[in-house]
PDB file of C-alpha atoms and ligand atoms in Angstrom:
ATOM      1  CA  MET A   1       0.000   0.000   0.000  1.00 94.00           C
ATOM      2  CA  ARG A   2       1.131   3.538  -0.739  1.00 96.00           C
ATOM      3  CA  TYR A   3       0.640   6.387   1.730  1.00 98.00           C
ATOM      4  CA  PHE A   4       0.909   9.892   0.288  1.00 98.00           C
ATOM      5  CA  ILE A   5       1.431  12.573   2.905  1.00 98.00           C
ATOM      6  CA  VAL A   6       0.554  16.035   1.635  1.00 98.00           C
ATOM      7  CA  PHE A   7       2.737  18.212   3.800  1.00 97.00           C
ATOM      8  CA  GLY A   8       3.123  21.966   4.324  1.00 96.00           C
ATOM      9  CA  PRO A   9       2.251  24.950   6.513  1.00 95.00           C
ATOM     10  CA  PRO A  10      -1.374  25.902   7.215  1.00 93.00           C
ATOM     11  CA  GLY A  11      -2.817  27.544   4.109  1.00 91.00           C
ATOM     12  CA  ALA A  12      -0.329  25.884   1.732  1.00 94.00           C
ATOM     13  CA  GLY A  13      -3.156  24.201  -0.177  1.00 94.00           C
ATOM     14  CA  LYS A  14      -2.918  20.728   1.398  1.00 95.00           C
ATOM     15  CA  GLY A  15      -6.685  20.261   1.495  1.00 95.00           C
ATOM     16  CA  THR A  16      -7.325  21.368  -2.086  1.00 95.00           C
ATOM     17  CA  GLN A  17      -4.411  19.410  -3.532  1.00 97.00           C
ATOM     18  CA  SER A  18      -5.058  16.232  -1.574  1.00 98.00           C
ATOM     19  CA  TYR A  19      -8.689  16.193  -2.770  1.00 98.00           C
ATOM     20  CA  LEU A  20      -7.524  16.609  -6.371  1.00 98.00           C
ATOM     21  CA  ILE A  21      -4.964  13.795  -5.967  1.00 98.00           C
ATOM     22  CA  ALA A  22      -7.556  11.466  -4.456  1.00 98.00           C
ATOM     23  CA  GLU A  23     -10.004  12.236  -7.263  1.00 98.00           C
ATOM     24  CA  ARG A  24      -7.598  11.880 -10.195  1.00 97.00           C
ATOM     25  CA  PHE A  25      -5.797   8.749  -8.990  1.00 96.00           C
ATOM     26  CA  ASN A  26      -8.740   7.192  -7.185  1.00 97.00           C
ATOM     27  CA  PHE A  27      -7.032   7.153  -3.779  1.00 97.00           C
ATOM     28  CA  LEU A  28      -8.699   7.542  -0.389  1.00 97.00           C
ATOM     29  CA  HIS A  29      -8.448  10.978   1.213  1.00 96.00           C
ATOM     30  CA  ILE A  30      -7.878  11.341   4.976  1.00 96.00           C
ATOM     31  CA  SER A  31      -7.923  14.737   6.678  1.00 97.00           C
ATOM     32  CA  THR A  32      -7.480  14.702  10.454  1.00 97.00           C
ATOM     33  CA  GLY A  33      -8.690  18.339  10.579  1.00 95.00           C
ATOM     34  CA  GLU A  34     -11.931  17.388   8.811  1.00 95.00           C
ATOM     35  CA  MET A  35     -12.393  14.379  11.075  1.00 97.00           C
ATOM     36  CA  LEU A  36     -12.042  16.671  14.086  1.00 97.00           C
ATOM     37  CA  ARG A  37     -14.477  19.235  12.664  1.00 96.00           C
ATOM     38  CA  ALA A  38     -16.981  16.399  12.117  1.00 96.00           C
ATOM     39  CA  GLN A  39     -16.559  15.344  15.772  1.00 97.00           C
ATOM     40  CA  ILE A  40     -17.097  18.953  16.875  1.00 97.00           C
ATOM     41  CA  LYS A  41     -20.371  19.048  14.895  1.00 96.00           C
ATOM     42  CA  LEU A  42     -21.438  15.783  16.525  1.00 97.00           C
ATOM     43  CA  GLY A  43     -20.668  17.206  19.956  1.00 97.00           C
ATOM     44  CA  SER A  44     -18.712  14.070  20.935  1.00 97.00           C
ATOM     45  CA  GLU A  45     -16.120  13.929  23.733  1.00 95.00           C
ATOM     46  CA  VAL A  46     -13.325  14.073  21.149  1.00 96.00           C
ATOM     47  CA  GLY A  47     -15.108  17.024  19.539  1.00 97.00           C
ATOM     48  CA  LYS A  48     -15.284  18.910  22.831  1.00 96.00           C
ATOM     49  CA  GLU A  49     -11.579  18.381  23.512  1.00 94.00           C
ATOM     50  CA  ALA A  50     -10.721  19.361  19.943  1.00 97.00           C
ATOM     51  CA  LYS A  51     -12.845  22.505  19.761  1.00 96.00           C
ATOM     52  CA  GLU A  52     -11.070  24.303  22.597  1.00 95.00           C
ATOM     53  CA  LEU A  53      -7.638  23.531  21.193  1.00 95.00           C
ATOM     54  CA  ILE A  54      -8.443  24.245  17.534  1.00 95.00           C
ATOM     55  CA  ASP A  55     -10.057  27.585  18.401  1.00 93.00           C
ATOM     56  CA  LYS A  56      -6.784  28.609  20.047  1.00 91.00           C
ATOM     57  CA  GLY A  57      -4.679  27.385  17.137  1.00 91.00           C
ATOM     58  CA  LYS A  58      -3.203  24.552  19.225  1.00 94.00           C
ATOM     59  CA  PHE A  59      -2.700  20.908  18.291  1.00 96.00           C
ATOM     60  CA  VAL A  60      -5.028  18.146  19.408  1.00 97.00           C
ATOM     61  CA  SER A  61      -3.211  15.432  21.410  1.00 97.00           C
ATOM     62  CA  ASP A  62      -1.164  12.855  19.523  1.00 98.00           C
ATOM     63  CA  ASN A  63      -3.131  10.054  21.197  1.00 97.00           C
ATOM     64  CA  THR A  64      -6.482  11.320  19.937  1.00 97.00           C
ATOM     65  CA  ILE A  65      -5.129  11.848  16.429  1.00 98.00           C
ATOM     66  CA  LEU A  66      -3.388   8.465  16.264  1.00 98.00           C
ATOM     67  CA  LYS A  67      -6.487   6.641  17.478  1.00 97.00           C
ATOM     68  CA  MET A  68      -8.592   8.266  14.744  1.00 96.00           C
ATOM     69  CA  VAL A  69      -6.029   7.502  12.053  1.00 97.00           C
ATOM     70  CA  ARG A  70      -5.580   3.881  13.131  1.00 96.00           C
ATOM     71  CA  GLU A  71      -9.349   3.314  13.109  1.00 95.00           C
ATOM     72  CA  HIS A  72      -9.725   4.914   9.711  1.00 95.00           C
ATOM     73  CA  LEU A  73      -6.899   2.856   8.222  1.00 95.00           C
ATOM     74  CA  THR A  74      -8.127  -0.471   9.519  1.00 93.00           C
ATOM     75  CA  THR A  75     -11.716   0.248   8.419  1.00 95.00           C
ATOM     76  CA  ASN A  76     -10.773   1.346   4.900  1.00 95.00           C
ATOM     77  CA  TYR A  77      -7.642  -0.665   4.160  1.00 92.00           C
ATOM     78  CA  LYS A  78      -9.352  -3.044   1.721  1.00 91.00           C
ATOM     79  CA  ARG A  79     -11.143  -0.241  -0.133  1.00 92.00           C
ATOM     80  CA  THR A  80      -8.186   1.429  -1.813  1.00 94.00           C
ATOM     81  CA  LYS A  81      -4.702   1.087  -3.284  1.00 93.00           C
ATOM     82  CA  ALA A  82      -3.402   4.263  -1.672  1.00 96.00           C
ATOM     83  CA  PHE A  83      -4.266   6.768   1.058  1.00 97.00           C
ATOM     84  CA  VAL A  84      -3.722  10.518   0.815  1.00 98.00           C
ATOM     85  CA  PHE A  85      -3.073  12.158   4.190  1.00 98.00           C
ATOM     86  CA  ASP A  86      -3.906  15.802   4.624  1.00 97.00           C
ATOM     87  CA  GLY A  87      -2.649  17.383   7.863  1.00 96.00           C
ATOM     88  CA  PHE A  88      -1.132  14.224   9.345  1.00 98.00           C
ATOM     89  CA  PRO A  89       1.443  13.586  10.733  1.00 98.00           C
ATOM     90  CA  ARG A  90       2.091  16.970  12.337  1.00 98.00           C
ATOM     91  CA  THR A  91       4.573  16.058  15.099  1.00 98.00           C
ATOM     92  CA  LEU A  92       7.663  13.843  15.201  1.00 98.00           C
ATOM     93  CA  ASN A  93       5.890  11.584  17.661  1.00 98.00           C
ATOM     94  CA  GLN A  94       2.933  11.185  15.270  1.00 98.00           C
ATOM     95  CA  ALA A  95       5.350  10.319  12.456  1.00 98.00           C
ATOM     96  CA  ALA A  96       7.185   7.704  14.531  1.00 98.00           C
ATOM     97  CA  GLU A  97       3.928   6.173  15.785  1.00 98.00           C
ATOM     98  CA  PHE A  98       2.539   6.210  12.247  1.00 98.00           C
ATOM     99  CA  ASP A  99       5.579   4.202  11.104  1.00 97.00           C
ATOM    100  CA  LYS A 100       4.837   1.670  13.837  1.00 96.00           C
ATOM    101  CA  ILE A 101       1.186   1.383  12.775  1.00 96.00           C
ATOM    102  CA  LEU A 102       2.273   0.778   9.182  1.00 95.00           C
ATOM    103  CA  LEU A 103       4.775  -1.877  10.265  1.00 94.00           C
ATOM    104  CA  GLU A 104       2.028  -3.654  12.214  1.00 92.00           C
ATOM    105  CA  MET A 105      -0.241  -3.575   9.168  1.00 90.00           C
ATOM    106  CA  GLU A 106       2.107  -4.691   6.406  1.00 89.00           C
ATOM    107  CA  ALA A 107       5.695  -5.264   5.333  1.00 83.00           C
ATOM    108  CA  GLU A 108       5.438  -3.289   2.095  1.00 88.00           C
ATOM    109  CA  ALA A 109       4.160   0.119   3.178  1.00 93.00           C
ATOM    110  CA  LYS A 110       5.467   2.846   0.913  1.00 95.00           C
ATOM    111  CA  VAL A 111       5.374   6.424   2.212  1.00 97.00           C
ATOM    112  CA  VAL A 112       5.677   9.413  -0.142  1.00 98.00           C
ATOM    113  CA  VAL A 113       5.807  12.937   1.294  1.00 98.00           C
ATOM    114  CA  ILE A 114       4.610  15.638  -1.119  1.00 98.00           C
ATOM    115  CA  SER A 115       5.702  18.892   0.471  1.00 98.00           C
ATOM    116  CA  LEU A 116       4.056  22.144  -0.640  1.00 97.00           C
ATOM    117  CA  GLU A 117       6.609  24.892  -0.191  1.00 96.00           C
ATOM    118  CA  VAL A 118       4.992  28.278   0.428  1.00 94.00           C
ATOM    119  CA  ASP A 119       6.289  31.448   2.049  1.00 90.00           C
ATOM    120  CA  ASP A 120       4.799  32.567   5.413  1.00 86.00           C
ATOM    121  CA  ALA A 121       3.509  35.881   3.967  1.00 86.00           C
ATOM    122  CA  LEU A 122       1.476  34.114   1.272  1.00 89.00           C
ATOM    123  CA  VAL A 123       0.179  31.617   3.809  1.00 89.00           C
ATOM    124  CA  VAL A 124      -1.370  34.387   5.941  1.00 87.00           C
ATOM    125  CA  GLU A 125      -3.016  35.892   2.848  1.00 87.00           C
ATOM    126  CA  ARG A 126      -4.445  32.552   1.715  1.00 88.00           C
ATOM    127  CA  ILE A 127      -5.808  31.701   5.154  1.00 89.00           C
ATOM    128  CA  LYS A 128      -7.560  35.085   5.340  1.00 86.00           C
ATOM    129  CA  LYS A 129      -9.280  34.351   2.017  1.00 88.00           C
ATOM    130  CA  ARG A 130     -10.239  30.826   3.097  1.00 87.00           C
ATOM    131  CA  GLY A 131     -11.685  32.236   6.333  1.00 85.00           C
ATOM    132  CA  GLU A 132     -14.001  34.443   4.292  1.00 87.00           C
ATOM    133  CA  ILE A 133     -15.085  31.586   2.002  1.00 88.00           C
ATOM    134  CA  GLU A 134     -15.337  28.603   4.369  1.00 87.00           C
ATOM    135  CA  GLY A 135     -16.094  30.398   7.627  1.00 85.00           C
ATOM    136  CA  ARG A 136     -13.602  28.390   9.696  1.00 84.00           C
ATOM    137  CA  ARG A 137     -13.304  29.903  13.165  1.00 84.00           C
ATOM    138  CA  ASP A 138      -9.595  29.086  13.389  1.00 86.00           C
ATOM    139  CA  ASP A 139      -9.014  31.133  10.208  1.00 85.00           C
ATOM    140  CA  ALA A 140     -10.899  34.179  11.423  1.00 83.00           C
ATOM    141  CA  TYR A 141      -8.457  35.700  13.918  1.00 84.00           C
ATOM    142  CA  GLU A 142      -4.981  36.800  12.954  1.00 87.00           C
ATOM    143  CA  SER A 143      -3.597  35.894  16.394  1.00 89.00           C
ATOM    144  CA  VAL A 144      -4.856  32.285  15.990  1.00 90.00           C
ATOM    145  CA  VAL A 145      -3.433  32.075  12.475  1.00 90.00           C
ATOM    146  CA  LYS A 146      -0.067  33.318  13.771  1.00 91.00           C
ATOM    147  CA  THR A 147      -0.089  30.697  16.552  1.00 92.00           C
ATOM    148  CA  ARG A 148      -0.751  27.980  13.957  1.00 93.00           C
ATOM    149  CA  ILE A 149       2.127  29.137  11.792  1.00 93.00           C
ATOM    150  CA  LYS A 150       4.455  29.277  14.818  1.00 94.00           C
ATOM    151  CA  THR A 151       3.343  25.793  15.882  1.00 95.00           C
ATOM    152  CA  TYR A 152       4.007  24.589  12.346  1.00 96.00           C
ATOM    153  CA  HIS A 153       7.591  25.884  12.479  1.00 95.00           C
ATOM    154  CA  ASN A 154       8.239  24.474  15.969  1.00 97.00           C
ATOM    155  CA  LYS A 155       6.528  21.114  15.840  1.00 97.00           C
ATOM    156  CA  THR A 156       5.837  20.152  12.235  1.00 97.00           C
ATOM    157  CA  GLU A 157       8.843  21.445  10.328  1.00 97.00           C
ATOM    158  CA  PRO A 158      11.237  18.945  12.005  1.00 97.00           C
ATOM    159  CA  LEU A 159       9.383  16.262  10.029  1.00 98.00           C
ATOM    160  CA  ILE A 160      11.110  17.529   6.893  1.00 98.00           C
ATOM    161  CA  GLU A 161      14.459  16.172   8.159  1.00 98.00           C
ATOM    162  CA  TYR A 162      12.786  12.978   9.384  1.00 98.00           C
ATOM    163  CA  TYR A 163      11.395  12.168   5.938  1.00 98.00           C
ATOM    164  CA  LYS A 164      14.449  13.479   4.049  1.00 98.00           C
ATOM    165  CA  ARG A 165      16.573  10.988   5.952  1.00 98.00           C
ATOM    166  CA  LYS A 166      14.218   8.230   4.871  1.00 97.00           C
ATOM    167  CA  GLY A 167      14.581   9.388   1.243  1.00 97.00           C
ATOM    168  CA  VAL A 168      10.842   9.867   0.746  1.00 98.00           C
ATOM    169  CA  TYR A 169      10.628  13.671   0.778  1.00 98.00           C
ATOM    170  CA  TYR A 170       9.517  15.409  -2.449  1.00 98.00           C
ATOM    171  CA  PRO A 171       9.331  19.231  -2.406  1.00 98.00           C
ATOM    172  CA  ILE A 172       6.873  20.959  -4.746  1.00 97.00           C
ATOM    173  CA  ALA A 173       6.706  24.715  -5.411  1.00 96.00           C
ATOM    174  CA  GLY A 174       3.351  25.565  -3.826  1.00 94.00           C
ATOM    175  CA  GLU A 175       3.039  29.229  -4.752  1.00 93.00           C
ATOM    176  CA  GLY A 176       1.484  28.889  -8.225  1.00 92.00           C
ATOM    177  CA  SER A 177      -2.191  28.480  -9.108  1.00 94.00           C
ATOM    178  CA  VAL A 178      -4.136  25.417  -7.929  1.00 95.00           C
ATOM    179  CA  GLU A 179      -3.834  23.981 -11.458  1.00 97.00           C
ATOM    180  CA  GLU A 180      -0.082  24.614 -11.719  1.00 97.00           C
ATOM    181  CA  VAL A 181       0.658  23.027  -8.356  1.00 97.00           C
ATOM    182  CA  PHE A 182      -1.573  20.054  -9.152  1.00 98.00           C
ATOM    183  CA  GLU A 183       0.184  19.601 -12.487  1.00 98.00           C
ATOM    184  CA  SER A 184       3.560  19.346 -10.685  1.00 98.00           C
ATOM    185  CA  ILE A 185       2.135  16.867  -8.187  1.00 98.00           C
ATOM    186  CA  SER A 186       0.548  14.719 -10.909  1.00 98.00           C
ATOM    187  CA  LYS A 187       3.841  14.607 -12.806  1.00 97.00           C
ATOM    188  CA  LEU A 188       5.629  13.518  -9.639  1.00 97.00           C
ATOM    189  CA  ILE A 189       3.125  10.730  -8.939  1.00 97.00           C
ATOM    190  CA  ASP A 190       3.306   9.544 -12.578  1.00 96.00           C
ATOM    191  CA  ARG A 191       7.112   9.552 -12.390  1.00 96.00           C
ATOM    192  CA  LEU A 192       7.112   7.556  -9.145  1.00 94.00           C
ATOM    193  CA  ASP A 193       4.689   5.090 -10.768  1.00 91.00           C
ATOM    194  CA  ARG A 194       7.029   4.617 -13.722  1.00 91.00           C
ATOM    195  CA  ASP A 195      10.085   4.178 -11.487  1.00 86.00           C
ATOM    196  CA  GLU A 196       8.432   1.470  -9.423  1.00 77.00           C
TER     197      GLU A 196
HETATM  198  P1  AMP B   1      -6.470  21.371   9.298  1.00 80.26           P
HETATM  199  O1  AMP B   1      -7.860  21.234   8.765  1.00 80.26           O
HETATM  200  O2  AMP B   1      -5.559  20.277   8.842  1.00 80.26           O
HETATM  201  O3  AMP B   1      -5.886  22.735   9.079  1.00 80.26           O
HETATM  202  O4  AMP B   1      -6.564  21.189  10.890  1.00 80.26           O
HETATM  203  C1  AMP B   1      -7.281  22.114  11.689  1.00 80.26           C
HETATM  204  C2  AMP B   1      -6.813  22.024  13.125  1.00 80.26           C
HETATM  205  O5  AMP B   1      -7.088  20.703  13.637  1.00 80.26           O
HETATM  206  C3  AMP B   1      -5.314  22.208  13.341  1.00 80.26           C
HETATM  207  O6  AMP B   1      -4.942  23.575  13.432  1.00 80.26           O
HETATM  208  C4  AMP B   1      -5.104  21.469  14.654  1.00 80.26           C
HETATM  209  O7  AMP B   1      -5.581  22.235  15.746  1.00 80.26           O
HETATM  210  C5  AMP B   1      -6.047  20.270  14.504  1.00 80.26           C
HETATM  211  N1  AMP B   1      -5.342  19.121  13.873  1.00 80.26           N
HETATM  212  C6  AMP B   1      -5.581  18.588  12.636  1.00 80.26           C
HETATM  213  N2  AMP B   1      -4.742  17.568  12.359  1.00 80.26           N
HETATM  214  C7  AMP B   1      -3.934  17.448  13.444  1.00 80.26           C
HETATM  215  C8  AMP B   1      -2.836  16.623  13.777  1.00 80.26           C
HETATM  216  N3  AMP B   1      -2.373  15.689  12.916  1.00 80.26           N
HETATM  217  N4  AMP B   1      -2.250  16.791  14.998  1.00 80.26           N
HETATM  218  C9  AMP B   1      -2.684  17.718  15.869  1.00 80.26           C
HETATM  219  N5  AMP B   1      -3.700  18.553  15.629  1.00 80.26           N
HETATM  220  C10 AMP B   1      -4.327  18.440  14.423  1.00 80.26           C
END
């Protein structure tokens, strides 16, 4: 099984691009942020925990995230030939635990990290626009957006080295239009397919 991780700062276009990848290549899309927003709507215990943290721009606990991901993988494993992760893993601990989950599940797991490289200034602009269109509370306040970007640099960016060392890190210029970025990603996936 292949596991594509669409990686990048908040507002880099992970959601948009991972949907497009899933649609074109017929892979299964997993967004931990969307799963959490669904739990918040349901008013579940997980949702209550998540709401407070998300509204402040903080991360939800690794345990909660890993439990959701594990459940989703085991439920859907037979339904697809590849998963596309959007917004996971976001900490080194999540990445290490994710590797363990994959090892438990199969010997042949293949991870590919597609990293959308976007400058901080553009990220703030894009999030502002998304806030107006989608009405996400965590996009609405500049202070929350800034916290998320800081958290990205502190906690998520170290994953770049982690995946580079594994030789599965593929940077993509993320500052073009949706179509341009998707074109680069599609070419990468096609190339990886050919090289297999
Ligand atoms: P997203 O939709 O990916 O931007 O996620 C929205 C928010 O959900 C994030 O700012 C975090 O508060 C939380 N979240 C989503 N995925 C994770 C994760 N893998 N680890 C921790 N928190 C997460």
